[in-house]
Amino acid sequence: MALEKLIVRDSGPLNGSVSISGSKNASLPILAATLLTEGECVINRVPDLSDTNYMFQILGMLGAEVERSSGRMVIEAKNLTPTAPYELVRKMRASVCVLGPLLSRLHEAKVALPGGCIIGDRPIDLHLRGFEALGAEVEFDGGNILLSAPKGLTGARLNLSGKFGSTVLGTDNVMMAAVLADGTTVIEGAAVEPEVVDLADFLNGMGAKVSGAGTTTITIEGVDSLKGREHTVIPDRIEAGTFLVAGAIGGGEVTIKNADASHLISLIEKLRETGYDLTTQGKNITIRPNGEPKGCNISTEPYPGFPTDMQAQMCALFATTPGTSVVTENIFPQRFMHVAELTRMGADVHLEGATAIIKGVDHLSGAPVMASDLRASAALVLAGLKAKGETEVNRLYHIDRGYEHIDRKLRKLGADVVRAPM
Ligand code: UD1
């Protein structure tokens, strides 16, 4: 993979419209769920990202027949092996979501343990707790997780809440393990994110009996088998949010199309509080200035609270918003790598534990910056839109993990952004 960087220049107000892609975080578990059936599944609106590409390759390595063309993936998993290769799995933490489907369908799985990740310690103890409750044995060997349930899985009542609240992929994983189990499973403390609901909709379309997705108690009645199914993934609420913040930073009028405003309520509320006018019409959301912006406070929470995946982008906005903003990160307390880079660009940010206190400055100044995480990188691009001079965002591959053609989309809004070799 050629190393690339993004060169961003002060772009003035952005204007125009941009279409939102399918959700990365909904696509990944839904693609993994296609392993639950021998039947052919067709998944539409899969964003063209390196993460979906890794999942595509993992499905192929597990034995599925896979085809991909412009947002459409066709998967037929007739013959599967239970072992996911380390070389691929290590590239994407979300590969752990093949554990549930493999365990469910083959009664065994061997998947490399995801390593630490730059946004902090990311354990999977809750996923494993759920699998154990369904009767699986868990072992660790040579850096791999081995799951086995020679007699199959049995429905159970279990609780998936942890120290930092519910777990999104953990809920997905246990839900996928339970769909073919013997009897009924009740997941308490389940994550209620829209991506969990999208997965449950897909599973039900395949013939599963899942109810309560979108609430903290999900009930799954096990069935004998599932069938192939066509499904279209929901719009990416984090990409949508990122482009709304791009509109806010520029101070022009930006419309995002093909979005779902009902998934963005806490963000829309906070952008209004910061001094923007947001209006929704069908699948379109428009943001424009509404008087002088002013700092505000955000605190990340599980859905429907303010999403941790939008925290870094809001820090970029607050960096040049008059007044003081206070940003508290409750989901991943160490998720503040963007702060050091924003400071290098002239932002006035003070970190106290998991809280950033940001005093808005008049302008930032462009600098070569580097981020080691997807959303932090996006935040630096946004900051560059309002920084004097040139901002060079290095390690673009982080952004390409989660944003489809971010440079092209920003240019469509009038931003001065170019991709260049490093
Ligand atoms: C998903 C999203 C990610 C988002 C996160 C929180 C995907 C592919 N990724 O990640 O973009 O930032 O939700 O909204 O959908 N935890 C445990 N034990 C576990 C699992 C999680 O302690 O077994 C903790 C985590 O460290 C974290 C919190 O629970 O503090 C929430 O994590 P979780 O919801 O599991 O995040 P992911 O599903 O991995």
Short mmCIF file of C-alpha atoms and ligand atoms in Angstrom, two decimals:
data_model
loop_
_atom_site.label_atom_id
_atom_site.label_comp_id
_atom_site.label_asym_id
_atom_site.label_seq_id
_atom_site.Cartn_x
_atom_site.Cartn_y
_atom_site.Cartn_z
CA MET A 1 0.00 0.00 0.00
CA ALA A 2 1.47 3.34 -1.03
CA LEU A 3 1.75 5.73 1.89
CA GLU A 4 -0.24 8.86 1.34
CA LYS A 5 -0.91 12.11 3.12
CA LEU A 6 -3.62 14.71 2.83
CA ILE A 7 -2.72 18.33 2.28
CA VAL A 8 -5.40 20.63 3.67
CA ARG A 9 -5.50 24.42 3.31
CA ASP A 10 -7.69 27.05 4.92
CA SER A 11 -10.80 26.67 2.79
CA GLY A 12 -13.20 29.40 3.91
CA PRO A 13 -16.88 28.47 4.19
CA LEU A 14 -17.83 25.10 2.69
CA ASN A 15 -21.01 24.97 0.66
CA GLY A 16 -23.02 22.37 -1.20
CA SER A 17 -24.11 18.82 -0.62
CA VAL A 18 -22.51 15.46 -0.09
CA SER A 19 -23.96 11.96 0.01
CA ILE A 20 -23.38 9.75 3.04
CA SER A 21 -22.09 6.19 2.55
CA GLY A 22 -23.29 2.99 4.20
CA SER A 23 -22.22 2.45 7.79
CA LYS A 24 -18.82 0.87 8.39
CA ASN A 25 -19.76 -0.29 11.86
CA ALA A 26 -23.00 -1.86 10.66
CA SER A 27 -21.37 -3.49 7.61
CA LEU A 28 -18.65 -5.34 9.52
CA PRO A 29 -20.87 -7.48 11.81
CA ILE A 30 -23.47 -7.94 9.05
CA LEU A 31 -20.78 -9.29 6.72
CA ALA A 32 -19.64 -11.62 9.52
CA ALA A 33 -23.25 -12.76 10.00
CA THR A 34 -23.37 -14.06 6.41
CA LEU A 35 -21.24 -16.95 7.75
CA LEU A 36 -24.32 -18.17 9.64
CA THR A 37 -25.92 -19.62 6.52
CA GLU A 38 -25.01 -21.74 3.51
CA GLY A 39 -27.34 -19.59 1.46
CA GLU A 40 -26.27 -16.69 -0.72
CA CYS A 41 -26.36 -13.28 0.94
CA VAL A 42 -26.24 -9.97 -0.88
CA ILE A 43 -25.22 -6.93 1.15
CA ASN A 44 -25.74 -3.53 -0.44
CA ARG A 45 -24.30 -0.13 0.40
CA VAL A 46 -21.11 -1.57 1.88
CA PRO A 47 -18.68 1.37 1.97
CA ASP A 48 -15.46 0.98 0.02
CA LEU A 49 -13.00 1.14 2.91
CA SER A 50 -9.95 -0.78 3.97
CA ASP A 51 -11.88 -2.20 6.97
CA THR A 52 -14.67 -3.66 4.81
CA ASN A 53 -11.98 -4.93 2.47
CA TYR A 54 -10.25 -6.75 5.36
CA MET A 55 -13.57 -8.33 6.33
CA PHE A 56 -14.11 -9.35 2.70
CA GLN A 57 -10.69 -11.05 2.73
CA ILE A 58 -11.32 -12.72 6.10
CA LEU A 59 -14.60 -14.21 4.82
CA GLY A 60 -12.74 -15.55 1.79
CA MET A 61 -9.97 -17.05 3.94
CA LEU A 62 -12.61 -18.75 6.10
CA GLY A 63 -13.84 -20.52 2.96
CA ALA A 64 -16.75 -18.35 1.80
CA GLU A 65 -17.16 -17.47 -1.86
CA VAL A 66 -17.12 -13.71 -2.03
CA GLU A 67 -17.68 -11.16 -4.78
CA ARG A 68 -17.59 -7.41 -4.54
CA SER A 69 -18.63 -4.73 -6.97
CA SER A 70 -19.42 -1.10 -6.20
CA GLY A 71 -20.92 -1.29 -2.75
CA ARG A 72 -22.48 -4.71 -3.24
CA MET A 73 -21.03 -7.82 -1.67
CA VAL A 74 -22.25 -11.30 -2.50
CA ILE A 75 -21.25 -14.02 -0.03
CA GLU A 76 -21.94 -17.72 -0.05
CA ALA A 77 -20.46 -19.61 2.88
CA LYS A 78 -21.05 -23.26 2.00
CA ASN A 79 -17.83 -24.75 3.35
CA LEU A 80 -16.14 -23.03 6.23
CA THR A 81 -13.01 -23.51 8.27
CA PRO A 82 -13.04 -22.28 11.88
CA THR A 83 -9.62 -20.61 11.76
CA ALA A 84 -9.14 -16.93 10.96
CA PRO A 85 -5.55 -16.13 9.96
CA TYR A 86 -3.55 -13.80 12.20
CA GLU A 87 -2.05 -11.80 9.30
CA LEU A 88 -5.50 -10.48 8.45
CA VAL A 89 -7.17 -10.41 11.83
CA ARG A 90 -4.44 -8.30 13.41
CA LYS A 91 -5.16 -5.48 10.95
CA MET A 92 -8.64 -4.85 12.25
CA ARG A 93 -9.92 -5.23 15.77
CA ALA A 94 -13.48 -5.68 14.53
CA SER A 95 -12.47 -9.05 13.05
CA VAL A 96 -13.44 -10.47 16.45
CA CYS A 97 -17.01 -10.40 15.22
CA VAL A 98 -16.45 -13.58 13.22
CA LEU A 99 -16.16 -15.44 16.56
CA GLY A 100 -19.92 -15.52 17.21
CA PRO A 101 -20.93 -16.78 13.73
CA LEU A 102 -18.16 -19.43 13.59
CA LEU A 103 -19.01 -20.73 17.05
CA SER A 104 -22.68 -20.79 16.16
CA ARG A 105 -22.36 -22.57 12.84
CA LEU A 106 -19.31 -24.81 13.37
CA HIS A 107 -19.34 -25.08 17.18
CA GLU A 108 -15.72 -24.02 17.19
CA ALA A 109 -13.59 -21.01 16.32
CA LYS A 110 -9.93 -20.11 16.40
CA VAL A 111 -9.25 -16.44 15.97
CA ALA A 112 -6.14 -14.42 16.85
CA LEU A 113 -6.63 -12.29 19.93
CA PRO A 114 -6.91 -8.64 18.95
CA GLY A 115 -3.92 -6.71 20.22
CA GLY A 116 -4.04 -3.48 22.18
CA CYS A 117 -5.23 -0.56 20.22
CA ILE A 118 -4.20 3.01 20.14
CA ILE A 119 -7.42 4.31 21.68
CA GLY A 120 -6.67 2.31 24.77
CA ASP A 121 -7.02 -1.08 26.22
CA ARG A 122 -9.79 -2.87 24.36
CA PRO A 123 -10.58 -6.14 26.07
CA ILE A 124 -13.11 -8.69 24.82
CA ASP A 125 -13.86 -10.21 28.22
CA LEU A 126 -17.56 -9.39 27.87
CA HIS A 127 -17.82 -11.19 24.51
CA LEU A 128 -16.22 -14.25 26.09
CA ARG A 129 -18.46 -14.04 29.15
CA GLY A 130 -21.44 -14.21 26.79
CA PHE A 131 -20.09 -17.20 24.83
CA GLU A 132 -19.39 -19.05 28.09
CA ALA A 133 -22.92 -18.40 29.30
CA LEU A 134 -24.15 -20.16 26.13
CA GLY A 135 -22.00 -23.18 26.98
CA ALA A 136 -18.80 -22.54 25.04
CA GLU A 137 -15.38 -23.31 26.42
CA VAL A 138 -12.81 -20.59 26.06
CA GLU A 139 -9.09 -21.24 25.86
CA PHE A 140 -6.09 -19.16 24.88
CA ASP A 141 -3.25 -20.68 22.93
CA GLY A 142 -0.35 -19.09 21.09
CA GLY A 143 -2.06 -15.70 20.83
CA ASN A 144 -5.33 -17.24 19.66
CA ILE A 145 -8.74 -17.53 21.25
CA LEU A 146 -10.12 -21.03 20.93
CA LEU A 147 -13.84 -21.46 21.37
CA SER A 148 -15.53 -24.79 21.38
CA ALA A 149 -18.97 -26.18 22.09
CA PRO A 150 -18.91 -29.80 20.91
CA LYS A 151 -22.53 -30.34 21.93
CA GLY A 152 -23.68 -27.04 20.50
CA LEU A 153 -24.77 -23.87 22.29
CA THR A 154 -27.71 -23.59 24.68
CA GLY A 155 -29.79 -20.48 25.25
CA ALA A 156 -29.24 -18.66 28.55
CA ARG A 157 -29.93 -15.43 30.38
CA LEU A 158 -26.82 -13.26 30.58
CA ASN A 159 -25.71 -9.71 31.23
CA LEU A 160 -23.22 -7.90 29.00
CA SER A 161 -22.77 -4.62 30.81
CA GLY A 162 -19.25 -3.76 31.89
CA LYS A 163 -17.36 -1.00 33.64
CA PHE A 164 -17.80 1.36 30.68
CA GLY A 165 -21.39 0.44 29.93
CA SER A 166 -22.61 -1.88 27.20
CA THR A 167 -20.49 -3.36 24.43
CA VAL A 168 -21.52 -2.94 20.80
CA LEU A 169 -19.52 -5.70 19.13
CA GLY A 170 -19.96 -7.90 22.21
CA THR A 171 -23.74 -7.63 21.87
CA ASP A 172 -23.43 -8.39 18.14
CA ASN A 173 -21.19 -11.37 18.77
CA VAL A 174 -23.39 -12.98 21.43
CA MET A 175 -26.55 -12.29 19.39
CA MET A 176 -24.96 -14.06 16.40
CA ALA A 177 -23.87 -16.97 18.59
CA ALA A 178 -27.37 -17.33 20.04
CA VAL A 179 -29.43 -17.36 16.81
CA LEU A 180 -28.72 -21.05 16.14
CA ALA A 181 -28.49 -22.12 19.82
CA ASP A 182 -30.87 -24.56 21.40
CA GLY A 183 -33.52 -22.61 23.32
CA THR A 184 -33.96 -18.97 24.24
CA THR A 185 -31.25 -16.44 25.10
CA VAL A 186 -31.91 -13.20 26.92
CA ILE A 187 -29.13 -10.59 26.71
CA GLU A 188 -29.43 -7.96 29.42
CA GLY A 189 -27.30 -4.83 29.42
CA ALA A 190 -27.29 -5.02 25.62
CA ALA A 191 -25.94 -2.17 23.51
CA VAL A 192 -28.74 -0.17 21.86
CA GLU A 193 -26.75 1.39 18.99
CA PRO A 194 -28.47 1.60 15.56
CA GLU A 195 -25.81 -0.78 14.17
CA VAL A 196 -27.01 -3.49 16.59
CA VAL A 197 -30.56 -2.95 15.35
CA ASP A 198 -29.40 -3.20 11.72
CA LEU A 199 -27.69 -6.52 12.47
CA ALA A 200 -30.82 -7.83 14.21
CA ASP A 201 -32.91 -6.80 11.18
CA PHE A 202 -30.56 -8.69 8.89
CA LEU A 203 -30.61 -11.78 11.15
CA ASN A 204 -34.42 -11.71 11.28
CA GLY A 205 -34.49 -11.45 7.49
CA MET A 206 -32.41 -14.66 7.43
CA GLY A 207 -35.06 -16.38 9.57
CA ALA A 208 -33.72 -15.70 13.07
CA LYS A 209 -36.05 -14.82 15.93
CA VAL A 210 -34.53 -11.77 17.59
CA SER A 211 -36.67 -9.27 19.46
CA GLY A 212 -35.90 -6.21 21.56
CA ALA A 213 -32.88 -4.98 19.55
CA GLY A 214 -32.54 -1.26 20.23
CA THR A 215 -33.43 -1.79 23.90
CA THR A 216 -31.17 -3.05 26.69
CA THR A 217 -32.85 -6.49 26.71
CA ILE A 218 -32.61 -8.60 23.57
CA THR A 219 -34.37 -11.97 23.36
CA ILE A 220 -33.25 -14.57 20.85
CA GLU A 221 -35.17 -17.77 20.24
CA GLY A 222 -32.79 -20.23 18.64
CA VAL A 223 -33.75 -21.66 15.22
CA ASP A 224 -32.38 -24.71 13.36
CA SER A 225 -30.99 -22.92 10.35
CA LEU A 226 -30.91 -19.58 8.57
CA LYS A 227 -31.28 -18.76 4.89
CA GLY A 228 -29.52 -16.34 2.54
CA ARG A 229 -30.84 -12.82 2.35
CA GLU A 230 -30.37 -9.46 0.62
CA HIS A 231 -29.87 -6.46 2.91
CA THR A 232 -28.95 -2.79 2.61
CA VAL A 233 -26.92 -1.32 5.46
CA ILE A 234 -27.94 1.86 7.26
CA PRO A 235 -26.23 5.20 6.57
CA ASP A 236 -23.00 5.90 8.45
CA ARG A 237 -23.94 8.21 11.32
CA ILE A 238 -20.31 9.01 12.14
CA GLU A 239 -19.45 9.97 8.56
CA ALA A 240 -22.63 12.06 8.55
CA GLY A 241 -21.62 13.73 11.80
CA THR A 242 -18.10 14.40 10.53
CA PHE A 243 -19.46 16.23 7.46
CA LEU A 244 -21.87 18.24 9.62
CA VAL A 245 -18.88 19.36 11.69
CA ALA A 246 -16.98 20.18 8.47
CA GLY A 247 -19.93 22.43 7.55
CA ALA A 248 -19.86 24.02 10.99
CA ILE A 249 -16.12 24.70 10.94
CA GLY A 250 -16.34 26.34 7.51
CA GLY A 251 -19.37 28.40 8.46
CA GLY A 252 -21.18 27.95 5.14
CA GLU A 253 -24.29 25.94 4.28
CA VAL A 254 -23.76 22.21 3.88
CA THR A 255 -26.37 19.53 3.21
CA ILE A 256 -25.67 15.88 3.85
CA LYS A 257 -27.84 13.54 1.80
CA ASN A 258 -29.00 9.95 2.37
CA ALA A 259 -28.49 10.26 6.13
CA ASP A 260 -30.71 9.27 9.03
CA ALA A 261 -31.27 12.22 11.37
CA SER A 262 -32.91 10.00 13.98
CA HIS A 263 -29.46 8.45 14.62
CA LEU A 264 -27.86 11.85 15.12
CA ILE A 265 -30.06 13.47 17.75
CA SER A 266 -27.43 14.11 20.44
CA LEU A 267 -24.96 15.53 17.91
CA ILE A 268 -27.57 17.77 16.29
CA GLU A 269 -28.56 19.05 19.73
CA LYS A 270 -24.94 19.91 20.59
CA LEU A 271 -24.31 21.61 17.24
CA ARG A 272 -27.42 23.72 17.81
CA GLU A 273 -26.19 24.59 21.28
CA THR A 274 -22.85 25.64 19.76
CA GLY A 275 -24.67 28.09 17.49
CA TYR A 276 -25.70 26.37 14.27
CA ASP A 277 -29.04 25.97 12.61
CA LEU A 278 -29.77 22.39 11.57
CA THR A 279 -32.81 21.39 9.55
CA THR A 280 -33.92 18.00 8.38
CA GLN A 281 -35.89 17.19 5.28
CA GLY A 282 -36.42 13.51 4.60
CA LYS A 283 -32.93 12.00 4.34
CA ASN A 284 -31.22 15.40 4.07
CA ILE A 285 -29.77 17.41 6.92
CA THR A 286 -28.59 20.99 6.38
CA ILE A 287 -26.31 22.93 8.68
CA ARG A 288 -25.73 26.69 8.53
CA PRO A 289 -24.53 29.32 11.01
CA ASN A 290 -27.03 30.78 13.44
CA GLY A 291 -25.38 33.83 14.99
CA GLU A 292 -22.04 33.78 16.77
CA PRO A 293 -20.95 30.25 17.78
CA LYS A 294 -20.04 29.64 21.42
CA GLY A 295 -18.29 26.85 23.28
CA CYS A 296 -20.34 24.07 24.84
CA ASN A 297 -19.85 20.91 26.89
CA ILE A 298 -20.06 17.34 25.67
CA SER A 299 -19.74 14.08 27.50
CA THR A 300 -19.57 10.82 25.56
CA GLU A 301 -22.06 8.10 26.47
CA PRO A 302 -23.43 4.93 24.90
CA TYR A 303 -26.18 5.59 22.34
CA PRO A 304 -28.38 7.65 22.33
CA GLY A 305 -25.84 9.77 24.23
CA PHE A 306 -23.07 11.69 22.50
CA PRO A 307 -20.95 9.20 20.49
CA THR A 308 -17.30 8.68 21.39
CA ASP A 309 -16.63 8.37 17.65
CA MET A 310 -17.55 12.08 17.25
CA GLN A 311 -15.52 13.36 20.20
CA ALA A 312 -12.29 14.18 18.33
CA GLN A 313 -14.12 16.03 15.53
CA MET A 314 -15.92 18.18 18.12
CA CYS A 315 -12.56 19.02 19.75
CA ALA A 316 -11.44 20.30 16.33
CA LEU A 317 -14.57 22.45 16.07
CA PHE A 318 -14.24 23.78 19.63
CA ALA A 319 -10.58 24.67 19.00
CA THR A 320 -11.75 27.75 17.04
CA THR A 321 -15.15 28.28 18.69
CA PRO A 322 -15.22 31.38 20.94
CA GLY A 323 -15.50 30.60 24.65
CA THR A 324 -14.63 27.53 26.69
CA SER A 325 -15.76 23.98 25.86
CA VAL A 326 -15.44 20.99 28.13
CA VAL A 327 -15.19 17.53 26.54
CA THR A 328 -15.40 14.43 28.73
CA GLU A 329 -14.68 10.97 27.34
CA ASN A 330 -16.46 8.23 29.27
CA ILE A 331 -16.20 5.28 26.87
CA PHE A 332 -12.47 5.23 26.06
CA PRO A 333 -10.85 7.48 28.69
CA GLN A 334 -7.49 7.51 26.86
CA ARG A 335 -8.95 8.62 23.56
CA PHE A 336 -7.27 12.04 23.34
CA MET A 337 -4.34 11.57 20.94
CA HIS A 338 -5.70 14.34 18.74
CA VAL A 339 -5.20 16.86 21.54
CA ALA A 340 -1.40 16.95 21.28
CA GLU A 341 -1.62 17.46 17.52
CA LEU A 342 -4.31 20.15 17.79
CA THR A 343 -2.07 21.91 20.31
CA ARG A 344 0.77 21.85 17.77
CA MET A 345 -1.62 23.65 15.41
CA GLY A 346 -2.13 26.37 18.02
CA ALA A 347 -5.20 25.10 19.88
CA ASP A 348 -5.52 25.96 23.56
CA VAL A 349 -6.40 22.62 25.16
CA HIS A 350 -5.78 21.48 28.68
CA LEU A 351 -6.24 17.81 29.56
CA GLU A 352 -7.34 16.73 33.00
CA GLY A 353 -7.75 12.98 33.13
CA ALA A 354 -10.47 12.10 30.65
CA THR A 355 -11.59 15.71 30.26
CA ALA A 356 -10.33 18.26 27.75
CA ILE A 357 -10.86 21.94 28.47
CA ILE A 358 -10.70 23.86 25.23
CA LYS A 359 -10.50 27.64 24.94
CA GLY A 360 -11.39 28.70 21.43
CA VAL A 361 -8.64 30.59 19.60
CA ASP A 362 -9.16 32.92 16.66
CA HIS A 363 -7.39 30.65 14.19
CA LEU A 364 -5.15 27.62 14.05
CA SER A 365 -1.98 27.39 11.99
CA GLY A 366 -1.20 24.62 9.57
CA ALA A 367 1.44 22.09 10.55
CA PRO A 368 2.48 18.57 9.62
CA VAL A 369 0.42 16.37 11.93
CA MET A 370 -0.02 12.71 12.43
CA ALA A 371 -2.73 10.74 14.08
CA SER A 372 -2.81 7.12 14.98
CA ASP A 373 -6.53 6.58 15.00
CA LEU A 374 -9.33 6.92 12.53
CA ARG A 375 -11.48 9.60 14.13
CA ALA A 376 -8.49 11.55 15.46
CA SER A 377 -7.16 11.76 11.89
CA ALA A 378 -10.52 13.02 10.67
CA ALA A 379 -10.44 15.67 13.39
CA LEU A 380 -7.06 16.92 12.14
CA VAL A 381 -8.39 17.22 8.59
CA LEU A 382 -11.31 19.27 9.94
CA ALA A 383 -8.93 21.46 11.95
CA GLY A 384 -6.85 22.01 8.81
CA LEU A 385 -9.90 23.49 7.07
CA LYS A 386 -9.64 26.46 9.42
CA ALA A 387 -5.89 26.70 9.89
CA LYS A 388 -3.75 29.37 8.23
CA GLY A 389 -1.29 27.84 5.81
CA GLU A 390 -0.94 24.20 5.01
CA THR A 391 -1.78 21.22 7.21
CA GLU A 392 -0.31 17.91 6.24
CA VAL A 393 -2.17 14.96 7.72
CA ASN A 394 0.14 11.98 7.54
CA ARG A 395 -0.72 8.29 7.76
CA LEU A 396 -3.81 8.66 5.66
CA TYR A 397 -4.47 4.94 5.86
CA HIS A 398 -6.16 5.56 9.21
CA ILE A 399 -8.76 7.74 7.52
CA ASP A 400 -9.17 5.29 4.64
CA ARG A 401 -10.19 2.68 7.22
CA GLY A 402 -13.41 4.54 7.87
CA TYR A 403 -14.16 7.34 5.39
CA GLU A 404 -15.05 6.60 1.79
CA HIS A 405 -13.31 9.12 -0.51
CA ILE A 406 -13.09 11.79 2.19
CA ASP A 407 -10.90 14.03 0.02
CA ARG A 408 -13.26 13.88 -2.98
CA LYS A 409 -16.29 14.54 -0.81
CA LEU A 410 -14.65 17.52 0.91
CA ARG A 411 -13.58 18.94 -2.45
CA LYS A 412 -17.18 18.69 -3.62
CA LEU A 413 -18.01 21.12 -0.81
CA GLY A 414 -15.26 23.47 -1.96
CA ALA A 415 -12.52 22.41 0.46
CA ASP A 416 -8.89 22.75 -0.58
CA VAL A 417 -7.81 19.18 0.11
CA VAL A 418 -5.47 17.02 -1.95
CA ARG A 419 -4.08 13.54 -1.55
CA ALA A 420 -0.35 13.23 -2.18
CA PRO A 421 2.31 10.54 -1.80
CA MET A 422 4.32 10.72 1.42
C1 UD1 B 1 -17.72 -0.13 18.63
C2 UD1 B 1 -17.38 0.66 17.39
C3 UD1 B 1 -16.46 1.82 17.74
C4 UD1 B 1 -17.06 2.66 18.86
C5 UD1 B 1 -17.44 1.79 20.05
C6 UD1 B 1 -18.17 2.54 21.14
C7 UD1 B 1 -17.43 -1.04 15.67
C8 UD1 B 1 -16.66 -1.82 14.64
N1 UD1 B 1 -16.71 -0.22 16.44
O1 UD1 B 1 -16.51 -0.70 19.10
O2 UD1 B 1 -16.29 2.61 16.56
O3 UD1 B 1 -16.11 3.63 19.29
O4 UD1 B 1 -18.31 0.72 19.61
O5 UD1 B 1 -19.32 3.12 20.63
O6 UD1 B 1 -18.64 -1.10 15.73
N2 UD1 B 1 -15.30 -3.28 26.82
C9 UD1 B 1 -14.91 -4.15 27.82
N3 UD1 B 1 -14.96 -5.49 27.58
C10 UD1 B 1 -15.39 -6.00 26.40
C11 UD1 B 1 -15.79 -5.12 25.39
C12 UD1 B 1 -15.74 -3.76 25.63
O7 UD1 B 1 -14.51 -3.72 28.90
O8 UD1 B 1 -15.42 -7.23 26.24
C13 UD1 B 1 -15.26 -1.82 27.05
C14 UD1 B 1 -14.38 -1.08 26.05
O9 UD1 B 1 -13.02 -1.09 26.43
C15 UD1 B 1 -14.99 0.30 26.07
C16 UD1 B 1 -16.48 0.01 26.24
O10 UD1 B 1 -16.55 -1.30 26.80
O11 UD1 B 1 -14.53 1.03 27.19
C17 UD1 B 1 -17.30 0.06 24.97
O12 UD1 B 1 -16.67 -0.73 23.98
P1 UD1 B 1 -17.46 -1.49 22.84
O13 UD1 B 1 -18.86 -0.97 22.76
O14 UD1 B 1 -17.27 -2.95 22.98
O15 UD1 B 1 -16.68 -1.02 21.53
P2 UD1 B 1 -16.58 -1.86 20.19
O16 UD1 B 1 -17.81 -2.66 20.01
O17 UD1 B 1 -15.28 -2.56 20.14
#
